[in-house]
Coordinates of C-alpha atoms in Angstrom, one line a residue:
M1 CA 139.6 42.0 112.4
E2 CA 138.4 45.2 110.7
L3 CA 141.0 47.2 112.7
I4 CA 143.8 44.9 111.4
Q5 CA 142.5 45.3 107.8
S6 CA 142.5 49.1 108.1
W7 CA 146.1 49.0 109.4
H8 CA 147.0 46.8 106.5
C9 CA 145.7 49.4 104.0
C10 CA 147.6 52.1 105.7
L11 CA 150.8 50.2 105.5
L12 CA 150.3 49.5 101.7
F13 CA 149.9 53.3 101.2
L14 CA 153.0 54.1 103.2
R15 CA 155.1 51.6 101.3
W16 CA 154.1 53.3 98.1
L17 CA 155.2 56.7 99.6
T18 CA 158.6 55.3 100.6
V19 CA 159.7 55.3 97.0
R20 CA 160.5 59.0 97.7
N21 CA 163.1 57.8 100.3
S22 CA 161.7 60.2 103.0
N23 CA 163.4 59.4 106.3
T24 CA 160.3 60.7 108.2
Q25 CA 158.1 58.5 106.1
L26 CA 160.2 55.5 106.8
Q27 CA 160.2 56.2 110.6
I28 CA 156.4 56.4 110.5
L29 CA 156.3 53.2 108.5
N30 CA 158.6 51.4 111.0
K31 CA 156.5 52.5 114.0
M32 CA 153.2 51.5 112.3
T33 CA 154.7 48.2 111.2
S34 CA 155.8 47.5 114.7
T35 CA 152.3 48.3 116.0
F36 CA 150.7 46.1 113.3
T37 CA 153.1 43.2 114.3
M38 CA 151.9 43.5 117.9
L39 CA 148.3 43.4 116.7
R40 CA 148.9 40.3 114.8
V41 CA 150.7 38.5 117.7
F42 CA 148.1 39.3 120.2
P43 CA 144.7 39.1 118.3
V44 CA 141.5 39.1 120.3
Q45 CA 140.0 35.7 119.9
K46 CA 136.5 34.6 120.9
H47 CA 136.6 31.7 123.4
Q48 CA 134.8 28.7 122.3
P49 CA 133.2 27.3 125.5
A50 CA 133.5 23.7 126.4
N51 CA 130.2 21.9 126.4
C52 CA 129.2 20.4 129.8
S53 CA 125.4 20.4 129.1
H54 CA 125.4 16.6 129.7
Q55 CA 126.3 17.4 133.3
Q56 CA 123.1 19.4 134.2
L57 CA 122.2 18.9 137.9
S58 CA 118.9 17.6 139.2
P59 CA 117.1 19.6 142.0
D60 CA 118.4 17.2 144.6
E61 CA 122.0 17.5 143.4
R62 CA 121.6 21.4 143.4
R63 CA 120.4 21.4 146.9
L64 CA 123.3 19.2 148.0
L65 CA 125.8 21.5 146.5
D66 CA 124.0 24.6 147.8
S67 CA 124.2 23.2 151.3
I68 CA 128.1 23.1 151.1
A69 CA 128.6 26.1 148.9
W70 CA 131.5 28.5 149.5
P71 CA 130.5 32.1 150.4
E72 CA 130.1 34.4 147.3
T73 CA 133.2 36.5 146.5
P74 CA 133.1 39.9 144.9
P75 CA 134.1 40.5 141.2
L76 CA 137.5 41.7 140.6
P77 CA 138.3 45.3 139.8
V78 CA 139.7 46.3 136.4
P79 CA 142.5 46.7 136.4
I80 CA 143.5 44.3 139.2
S81 CA 145.4 45.7 142.0
L82 CA 146.6 44.0 145.2
K83 CA 145.9 47.1 147.3
A84 CA 142.3 46.1 148.2
T85 CA 143.0 42.3 148.4
S86 CA 143.6 40.1 151.4
D87 CA 147.1 40.5 152.8
P88 CA 148.4 38.0 155.4
T89 CA 150.9 40.6 156.8
H90 CA 148.1 43.0 157.6
S91 CA 145.9 40.3 159.1
T92 CA 146.0 39.0 162.6
F93 CA 144.5 36.3 164.9
T94 CA 143.8 36.7 168.6
I95 CA 143.2 33.8 171.1
L96 CA 140.1 34.6 172.9
P97 CA 140.1 34.5 176.7
V98 CA 138.4 31.6 178.6
R99 CA 134.7 32.1 179.0
A100 CA 134.0 33.6 182.4
G101 CA 137.7 33.8 183.1
G102 CA 139.8 31.1 184.7
Q103 CA 142.1 28.5 183.1
W104 CA 141.9 26.2 180.1
Y105 CA 141.5 22.6 180.8
V106 CA 142.0 19.4 178.7
G107 CA 138.8 18.9 176.7
D108 CA 138.1 22.6 176.4
E109 CA 137.9 24.3 173.1
L110 CA 140.3 27.1 172.2
E111 CA 138.9 29.9 170.0
A112 CA 140.9 32.2 168.0
L113 CA 139.4 35.3 166.2
I114 CA 140.9 36.1 162.8
Q115 CA 140.7 39.6 161.2
I116 CA 141.7 40.0 157.6
G117 CA 143.2 43.2 156.3
D118 CA 144.2 44.3 152.8
F119 CA 147.6 45.5 151.5
Q120 CA 146.8 49.0 152.7
G121 CA 146.2 47.9 156.1
R122 CA 142.4 48.4 156.0
P123 CA 140.1 45.8 157.4
K124 CA 138.1 43.8 155.0
H125 CA 134.3 43.7 155.3
F126 CA 133.4 40.5 153.4
G127 CA 134.4 36.9 153.7
G128 CA 135.4 34.1 151.2
D129 CA 139.1 33.9 152.1
F130 CA 140.4 30.3 152.4
L131 CA 142.1 29.8 155.7
V132 CA 143.4 26.7 157.5
A133 CA 144.4 26.4 161.1
R134 CA 146.1 23.9 163.5
L135 CA 147.3 23.7 167.1
H136 CA 150.6 22.0 167.5
D137 CA 153.6 21.3 169.8
Q138 CA 156.5 19.7 167.8
T139 CA 158.3 18.7 170.9
L140 CA 155.4 16.4 171.8
G141 CA 155.0 15.3 168.2
A142 CA 151.4 16.6 168.6
G143 CA 149.1 18.4 166.2
V144 CA 145.4 18.8 165.6
A145 CA 143.4 20.6 162.9
G146 CA 141.2 23.6 163.7
R147 CA 137.9 24.3 162.1
V148 CA 137.5 27.8 160.5
V149 CA 134.1 29.5 160.4
D150 CA 133.6 32.5 158.0
H151 CA 131.5 35.3 159.6
L152 CA 131.2 36.9 156.1
N153 CA 132.4 40.3 157.4
G154 CA 136.2 40.0 157.3
Y155 CA 136.2 38.1 160.6
Y156 CA 136.7 34.4 161.0
T157 CA 136.8 32.0 164.0
A158 CA 139.2 29.1 164.3
V159 CA 138.3 26.5 166.9
F160 CA 140.5 23.7 168.3
P161 CA 140.0 21.0 170.8
L162 CA 142.5 21.4 173.7
L163 CA 144.4 18.2 174.2
W164 CA 147.7 19.5 175.4
E165 CA 149.6 22.8 175.6
G166 CA 150.4 24.0 172.1
R167 CA 150.7 26.9 169.7
A168 CA 148.1 28.0 167.3
Q169 CA 148.9 28.5 163.6
V170 CA 146.6 30.2 161.0
T171 CA 147.5 30.2 157.3
L172 CA 145.9 32.1 154.4
V173 CA 145.8 29.6 151.5
H174 CA 144.0 31.9 149.1
P175 CA 142.6 35.4 149.4
S176 CA 138.9 35.7 148.4
E177 CA 139.8 37.4 145.2
A178 CA 141.8 34.3 144.1
I179 CA 138.7 32.2 144.8
T180 CA 136.8 34.4 142.3
V181 CA 139.5 33.5 139.6
L182 CA 139.4 29.8 140.5
R183 CA 135.5 29.8 140.2
R184 CA 135.7 31.6 136.9
L185 CA 138.2 29.2 135.4
N186 CA 136.1 26.1 136.2
M187 CA 133.1 27.7 134.7
E188 CA 134.7 29.0 131.5
Y189 CA 137.6 26.6 131.0
P190 CA 136.8 23.2 132.3
D191 CA 138.9 21.7 129.5
R192 CA 142.1 23.7 130.4
V193 CA 143.8 20.4 131.2
E194 CA 144.1 18.8 127.8
F195 CA 143.9 15.1 127.2
K196 CA 144.8 13.3 124.0
S197 CA 144.4 9.9 122.4
L198 CA 146.2 8.2 119.6
F199 CA 144.0 6.6 116.9
R200 CA 145.8 4.1 114.6
S201 CA 144.9 1.7 111.9
G202 CA 147.7 0.0 110.0
S203 CA 150.1 2.8 108.9
V204 CA 147.6 5.6 109.5
S205 CA 147.6 7.4 112.8
E206 CA 146.0 10.6 114.2
T207 CA 146.2 12.2 117.6
M208 CA 143.0 13.9 118.8
V209 CA 142.0 16.0 121.8
C210 CA 139.8 14.4 124.4
N211 CA 137.8 15.5 127.5
I212 CA 134.6 15.3 129.5
C213 CA 133.6 18.7 128.2
L214 CA 134.7 19.8 124.7
P215 CA 133.7 22.7 122.5
Q216 CA 131.3 21.2 119.9
N217 CA 132.9 22.8 116.9
Q218 CA 133.7 19.6 115.1
P219 CA 132.6 16.0 115.1
L220 CA 133.0 13.9 118.3
C221 CA 133.6 10.3 119.2
N222 CA 131.4 9.5 122.2
Y223 CA 133.0 7.1 124.6
T224 CA 130.3 7.5 127.3
D225 CA 130.4 4.4 129.6
L226 CA 127.3 2.4 128.9
H227 CA 127.1 1.0 132.4
T228 CA 127.7 4.1 134.5
G229 CA 126.8 6.8 132.0
E230 CA 130.1 8.6 132.7
P231 CA 130.8 10.8 129.6
W232 CA 134.1 11.0 127.7
F233 CA 134.6 12.4 124.2
C234 CA 137.4 12.8 121.7
Y235 CA 137.4 14.8 118.4
K236 CA 136.8 12.4 115.7
P237 CA 139.8 11.7 113.5
K238 CA 139.5 12.8 109.8
N239 CA 140.6 9.6 108.3
L240 CA 140.0 6.9 111.0
S241 CA 136.9 5.6 112.8
C242 CA 136.3 6.1 116.5
D243 CA 137.1 2.5 117.4
T244 CA 140.7 2.8 116.4
R245 CA 141.6 4.7 119.7
I246 CA 144.5 3.0 121.4
N247 CA 145.7 5.1 124.3
H248 CA 145.1 8.1 126.6
Y249 CA 147.5 10.6 128.1
K250 CA 147.6 14.1 129.5
G251 CA 148.6 17.0 127.2
Y252 CA 149.1 20.7 127.5
V253 CA 147.8 22.6 130.6
S254 CA 146.7 26.2 129.9
Q255 CA 146.3 29.0 132.6
N256 CA 143.7 31.2 130.9
L257 CA 144.3 34.1 133.2
M258 CA 143.4 37.6 132.5
A259 CA 145.8 40.5 133.0
K260 CA 147.6 40.5 136.4
E261 CA 145.4 37.7 137.8
E262 CA 148.6 35.8 138.5
T263 CA 149.4 38.3 141.2
L264 CA 146.7 36.7 143.3
F265 CA 148.7 33.5 143.5
E266 CA 152.1 34.4 144.7
S267 CA 153.9 32.1 147.2
G268 CA 155.2 34.0 150.1
V269 CA 152.9 37.0 149.4
N270 CA 149.3 35.9 149.4
M271 CA 149.3 32.0 148.9
K272 CA 150.0 29.6 151.8
V273 CA 151.3 32.4 154.1
S274 CA 151.1 32.3 157.9
I275 CA 149.1 35.0 159.7
H276 CA 150.7 36.3 162.9
A277 CA 149.1 36.5 166.3
S278 CA 148.4 39.9 167.8
G279 CA 149.2 38.5 171.2
P280 CA 150.3 35.2 172.6
D281 CA 149.8 32.2 170.3
K282 CA 150.4 29.5 173.0
V283 CA 148.2 28.4 175.9
T284 CA 148.7 26.5 179.1
V285 CA 146.3 23.6 179.6
L286 CA 145.5 22.1 183.0
P287 CA 144.3 18.5 183.6
K288 CA 140.5 18.1 183.2
E289 CA 138.7 18.9 186.4
Q290 CA 135.2 19.9 185.3
E291 CA 132.7 19.3 182.5
V292 CA 133.9 20.3 179.1
K293 CA 132.8 23.9 178.2
S294 CA 130.5 24.4 175.3
S295 CA 131.4 26.6 172.3
T296 CA 129.2 28.3 169.7
V297 CA 131.4 26.5 167.1
K298 CA 131.9 22.8 167.5
P299 CA 135.3 21.4 166.2
E300 CA 135.0 18.1 164.5
P301 CA 138.5 17.0 163.6
A302 CA 138.9 13.3 162.7
G303 CA 141.8 12.9 165.2
Y304 CA 145.1 14.3 166.3
Y305 CA 148.8 13.3 166.5
Y306 CA 150.5 12.6 169.8
Q307 CA 154.2 11.5 169.9
G308 CA 153.9 11.2 166.1
A309 CA 151.0 8.7 166.2
W310 CA 147.6 9.4 164.9
R311 CA 144.8 9.0 167.4
A312 CA 141.1 9.1 166.5
L313 CA 138.6 11.4 168.1
G314 CA 135.2 10.0 168.5
G315 CA 135.8 7.0 166.3
A316 CA 137.5 3.6 166.2
T317 CA 140.7 3.2 168.1
V318 CA 143.8 3.3 165.9
H319 CA 146.4 0.6 166.6
Q320 CA 150.0 1.1 165.6
F321 CA 151.3 -1.5 163.2
N322 CA 155.0 -0.9 163.7
D323 CA 156.6 -4.0 162.1
A324 CA 156.1 -6.2 159.0
S325 CA 154.9 -9.1 161.0
A326 CA 151.9 -7.2 162.6
I327 CA 150.9 -5.9 159.1
S328 CA 151.2 -9.3 157.5
Q329 CA 149.2 -11.0 160.3
C330 CA 146.4 -8.4 159.8
L331 CA 146.3 -8.9 156.1
T332 CA 146.4 -12.7 156.1
D333 CA 143.7 -14.3 153.9
K334 CA 142.7 -10.8 152.6
V335 CA 142.2 -9.5 149.1
V336 CA 142.9 -5.7 149.1
H337 CA 141.6 -3.8 146.1
L338 CA 143.1 -0.2 145.8
Y339 CA 141.4 2.1 143.3
G340 CA 142.2 5.7 142.5
D341 CA 145.0 8.1 141.6
S342 CA 148.7 8.4 142.5
T343 CA 147.8 9.1 146.1
M344 CA 146.4 5.6 146.3
R345 CA 149.2 4.0 144.3
Q346 CA 151.4 5.4 147.1
W347 CA 149.7 3.0 149.5
F348 CA 150.4 0.1 147.2
E349 CA 154.0 1.2 147.0
H350 CA 154.3 1.6 150.8
L351 CA 152.9 -1.9 151.5
S352 CA 155.1 -3.4 148.8
R353 CA 158.1 -1.8 150.5
V354 CA 157.5 -2.5 154.2
L355 CA 156.4 -6.2 153.7
P356 CA 159.4 -8.2 152.4
D357 CA 157.2 -11.2 151.7
L358 CA 154.8 -9.3 149.6
K359 CA 156.1 -9.7 146.1
V360 CA 155.1 -7.4 143.2
F361 CA 154.0 -9.4 140.2
N362 CA 155.3 -7.7 137.0
L363 CA 152.3 -7.2 134.7
H364 CA 154.2 -4.9 132.4
S365 CA 151.7 -2.2 133.1
S366 CA 151.8 1.5 132.9
T367 CA 154.0 2.9 135.7
Q368 CA 151.4 5.4 136.7
C369 CA 148.1 3.6 136.2
G370 CA 148.8 0.0 136.6
P371 CA 147.2 -2.4 137.1
F372 CA 149.6 -3.6 139.8
M373 CA 149.5 -6.8 141.9
A374 CA 151.5 -8.0 144.8
V375 CA 151.2 -11.5 146.5
D376 CA 152.3 -13.1 149.7
T377 CA 151.5 -16.7 148.8
A378 CA 152.5 -18.0 152.3
R379 CA 149.9 -15.9 154.0
N380 CA 147.4 -15.8 151.2
I381 CA 147.6 -12.0 150.8
L382 CA 146.7 -10.3 147.6
V383 CA 147.0 -6.5 147.0
K384 CA 145.9 -4.9 143.8
F385 CA 145.9 -1.3 142.5
H386 CA 144.2 0.2 139.4
C387 CA 143.8 3.8 138.5
H388 CA 140.4 5.3 138.0
A389 CA 139.2 6.2 134.5
P390 CA 139.5 9.6 132.7
P391 CA 140.1 12.3 133.6
I392 CA 143.2 10.6 134.9
R393 CA 146.2 12.8 134.2
S394 CA 148.8 10.1 133.4
Y395 CA 151.5 9.3 130.9
T396 CA 150.4 7.1 128.1
V397 CA 148.1 4.2 129.1
S398 CA 146.3 1.9 126.9
S399 CA 142.7 2.9 126.5
I400 CA 141.5 -0.7 127.2
K401 CA 143.1 -0.5 130.6
L402 CA 141.0 2.5 131.6
S403 CA 138.1 1.3 133.9
Y404 CA 135.6 3.2 136.1
V405 CA 135.7 2.4 139.8
A406 CA 132.0 1.7 139.8
N407 CA 132.5 -1.0 137.1
E408 CA 135.4 -2.5 139.1
L409 CA 133.2 -2.7 142.2
D410 CA 130.4 -4.4 140.2
W411 CA 132.7 -7.2 139.2
L412 CA 133.7 -8.0 142.9
D413 CA 132.0 -10.8 144.8
G414 CA 132.9 -9.2 148.1
G415 CA 132.8 -10.9 151.5
S416 CA 134.6 -10.8 154.8
N417 CA 138.1 -11.4 153.2
T418 CA 137.6 -8.5 150.8
V419 CA 138.9 -5.0 151.5
V420 CA 138.0 -2.2 149.0
V421 CA 139.8 1.1 149.2
F422 CA 139.4 4.0 146.8
T423 CA 140.2 7.7 146.4
I424 CA 139.1 10.0 143.7
W425 CA 139.7 13.7 143.9
A426 CA 143.0 15.1 142.6
H427 CA 142.2 14.9 138.9
F428 CA 138.8 16.7 139.1
G429 CA 139.9 20.1 140.2
T430 CA 139.4 21.9 136.8
Y431 CA 135.7 20.8 136.3
P432 CA 132.5 22.3 137.7
V433 CA 131.8 20.5 141.0
G434 CA 128.8 18.8 139.5
V435 CA 131.0 16.7 137.3
Y436 CA 132.7 15.3 140.4
L437 CA 129.3 14.8 142.1
R438 CA 128.1 12.7 139.3
R439 CA 131.1 10.5 139.4
L440 CA 130.7 9.9 143.1
Q441 CA 127.1 9.1 142.8
S442 CA 127.9 6.3 140.3
I443 CA 130.5 4.9 142.7
R444 CA 128.0 5.2 145.6
K445 CA 125.5 3.2 143.8
A446 CA 128.1 0.5 143.1
V447 CA 129.2 0.5 146.8
Q448 CA 125.6 0.0 147.8
R449 CA 125.1 -2.9 145.4
L450 CA 128.4 -4.5 146.7
L451 CA 127.3 -4.1 150.3
D452 CA 123.8 -5.5 149.5
R453 CA 125.2 -8.8 148.0
A454 CA 128.1 -9.0 150.5
P455 CA 127.4 -6.9 153.7
D456 CA 130.6 -7.9 155.4
T457 CA 132.8 -6.4 152.7
L458 CA 135.0 -3.6 154.2
V459 CA 134.9 -0.4 152.1
V460 CA 137.3 2.4 153.0
I461 CA 137.6 5.8 151.4
R462 CA 140.8 8.0 151.4
T463 CA 139.9 11.7 151.3
G464 CA 142.0 14.3 149.5
N465 CA 144.8 16.4 151.2
L466 CA 146.5 19.6 151.1
K467 CA 149.5 20.0 148.9
A468 CA 152.4 22.4 148.0
L469 CA 151.1 25.1 145.7
N470 CA 152.7 27.2 143.1
L471 CA 150.9 29.1 140.3
D472 CA 150.4 26.2 137.9
V473 CA 149.3 23.8 140.6
A474 CA 146.9 26.3 142.1
L475 CA 145.2 26.8 138.8
S476 CA 144.5 23.2 138.2
N477 CA 144.6 21.5 141.6
S478 CA 144.3 24.1 144.2
D479 CA 143.6 23.1 147.9
W480 CA 140.4 25.1 147.5
Y481 CA 139.3 22.8 144.7
S482 CA 140.3 19.8 146.8
L483 CA 138.3 21.1 149.8
Q484 CA 135.2 21.6 147.8
R485 CA 135.4 18.0 146.5
D486 CA 136.2 16.8 150.0
K487 CA 132.8 18.3 151.2
V488 CA 131.0 16.7 148.3
L489 CA 132.5 13.3 149.0
R490 CA 131.5 13.4 152.6
A491 CA 128.0 14.4 151.8
V492 CA 127.5 11.8 149.1
F493 CA 128.7 8.8 151.3
K494 CA 127.0 9.9 154.5
G495 CA 124.9 7.2 155.9
L496 CA 126.5 4.4 153.9
N497 CA 128.5 1.7 155.8
V498 CA 131.9 3.0 154.7
H499 CA 134.9 4.2 156.6
L500 CA 137.1 7.3 156.0
V501 CA 140.8 7.8 156.2
D502 CA 140.8 11.5 156.8
A503 CA 143.9 12.5 154.7
W504 CA 142.9 16.1 154.9
D505 CA 143.1 16.4 158.7
M506 CA 146.1 14.1 158.8
V507 CA 148.2 16.3 156.5
L508 CA 146.9 19.5 158.0
A509 CA 147.6 18.5 161.6
H510 CA 151.2 17.3 160.9
H511 CA 154.2 19.5 161.1
L512 CA 155.7 18.3 157.9
P513 CA 155.2 20.4 154.8
H514 CA 152.0 19.8 152.7
D515 CA 152.6 17.5 149.7
L516 CA 150.3 15.9 147.1
H517 CA 152.0 12.7 148.1
P518 CA 152.5 13.0 151.8
P519 CA 155.8 11.9 153.3
P520 CA 156.3 8.5 154.8
P521 CA 155.5 9.3 158.5
I522 CA 152.1 10.5 157.4
I523 CA 151.5 7.5 155.0
K524 CA 152.5 5.1 157.8
N525 CA 149.8 6.7 160.0
M526 CA 147.3 6.4 157.2
I527 CA 148.1 2.8 156.7
D528 CA 147.6 2.3 160.5
V529 CA 144.1 3.7 160.2
L530 CA 143.3 1.4 157.3
L531 CA 144.7 -1.7 159.2
S532 CA 142.7 -0.7 162.3
Y533 CA 139.6 -0.9 160.2
I534 CA 140.6 -4.4 158.9
C535 CA 141.8 -5.7 162.3
P536 CA 140.1 -3.6 165.0
P537 CA 142.0 -3.6 168.3
K538 CA 140.4 -5.8 170.9
N539 CA 139.8 -2.9 173.2
G540 CA 138.5 -0.7 170.3

């Protein structure tokens, strides 16, 4: 500010000098005025940090997060240059030979060694890159996700179960340097996705910013849920009381990037780019003739595709529900409660579309958040959807329609005819992972209470999935954010009598492009998994 004031004084002096009509002085004045204008357009402003102090972690919570923590990534150089960052075109993977020679057999594990290089062709010597891998054969309609292990020295191992002949594919989702940026954004700008609410009383109305974490530079309205303890705040209107809030909606999304950080998120350059094999990327697999070989890294995919159908590995048998009558028969006398975001609403829409007798009842609800309800009176089927509470990124929805999943579960009687399905992940990417952990813990307690009073209630969780990425999506909903939350979800619900629909593996293993809302063939397979939990095959 002092610098701008000094420039201002100089400008006043020069304007006095121009009464002499000196061309030189006028040129100097024009240059200084231009500089002053730039200083005013781009002032240095101190960031007011959002307050998340109410989300402090307990020692147990910290230990849980530490157990699944991503490797540390190095600070970024100033100025940023791509030269020393991970480059997929200078990286390779190599399929490792069979142990002790010989052939691969069905049931073996295929290992691929990945080496990451930078844009100058030099090998990197630290980890933290985000890689995904799959083995696939599109002619067989087959695919399975690999598991990637970071050796923290620029090398990674991808491990696949061998179930057929196929090609290995390795993709760099984000370089480690991009992970550094994503971490910083969540610590410094958890409120970068803006939410707003309209407050109105009579003819007076005000629109205020809301969020879980807000800079405490003005009075707040506290909408923390009394039952779950889940926090939510809005800035207090100047002329209205806090109880005049009538709606909720998503506002502006800011990037908050430093100079040239956007170069770390370029599609086709260093974001979601395939890494080439240094040799063959396909293996021949013989029928199983001996005991399955052991590997130092055990793959644990949820299942695999074969002929376009999802098959579980080490879990319940997945039955194919290929027509409306089979689905309706399975759902007869069932009440299905769907809670979550648009990826769960997609399931409601799928069932409503494929079941001609399941009629959607018009509740005149928000097109994004619901609530929605569909009924088949002849078969006594009821399917309901309701979005989860803030931070839901939606168009305008009435504030009284916002309900936490834990509260919804506490209102259910449960029982053998009750199916509960929820997903909660896509709208939490911008927050420190502890915010998400707390939300899951409140839901876990509600699930436990539901199962205590009605043990035969079926509870199913849809995990998050990979999606198409551009710069804006990566900064607010990166696959890396989704993966961290996926790890937390699995850890929180481990040991509880719940079932997973592993959307992460089902999207990764499929040949279709990644999408926040997976295409119909993948959704159909997800619904098959759900229905197989509801109506287990007799031989399952």
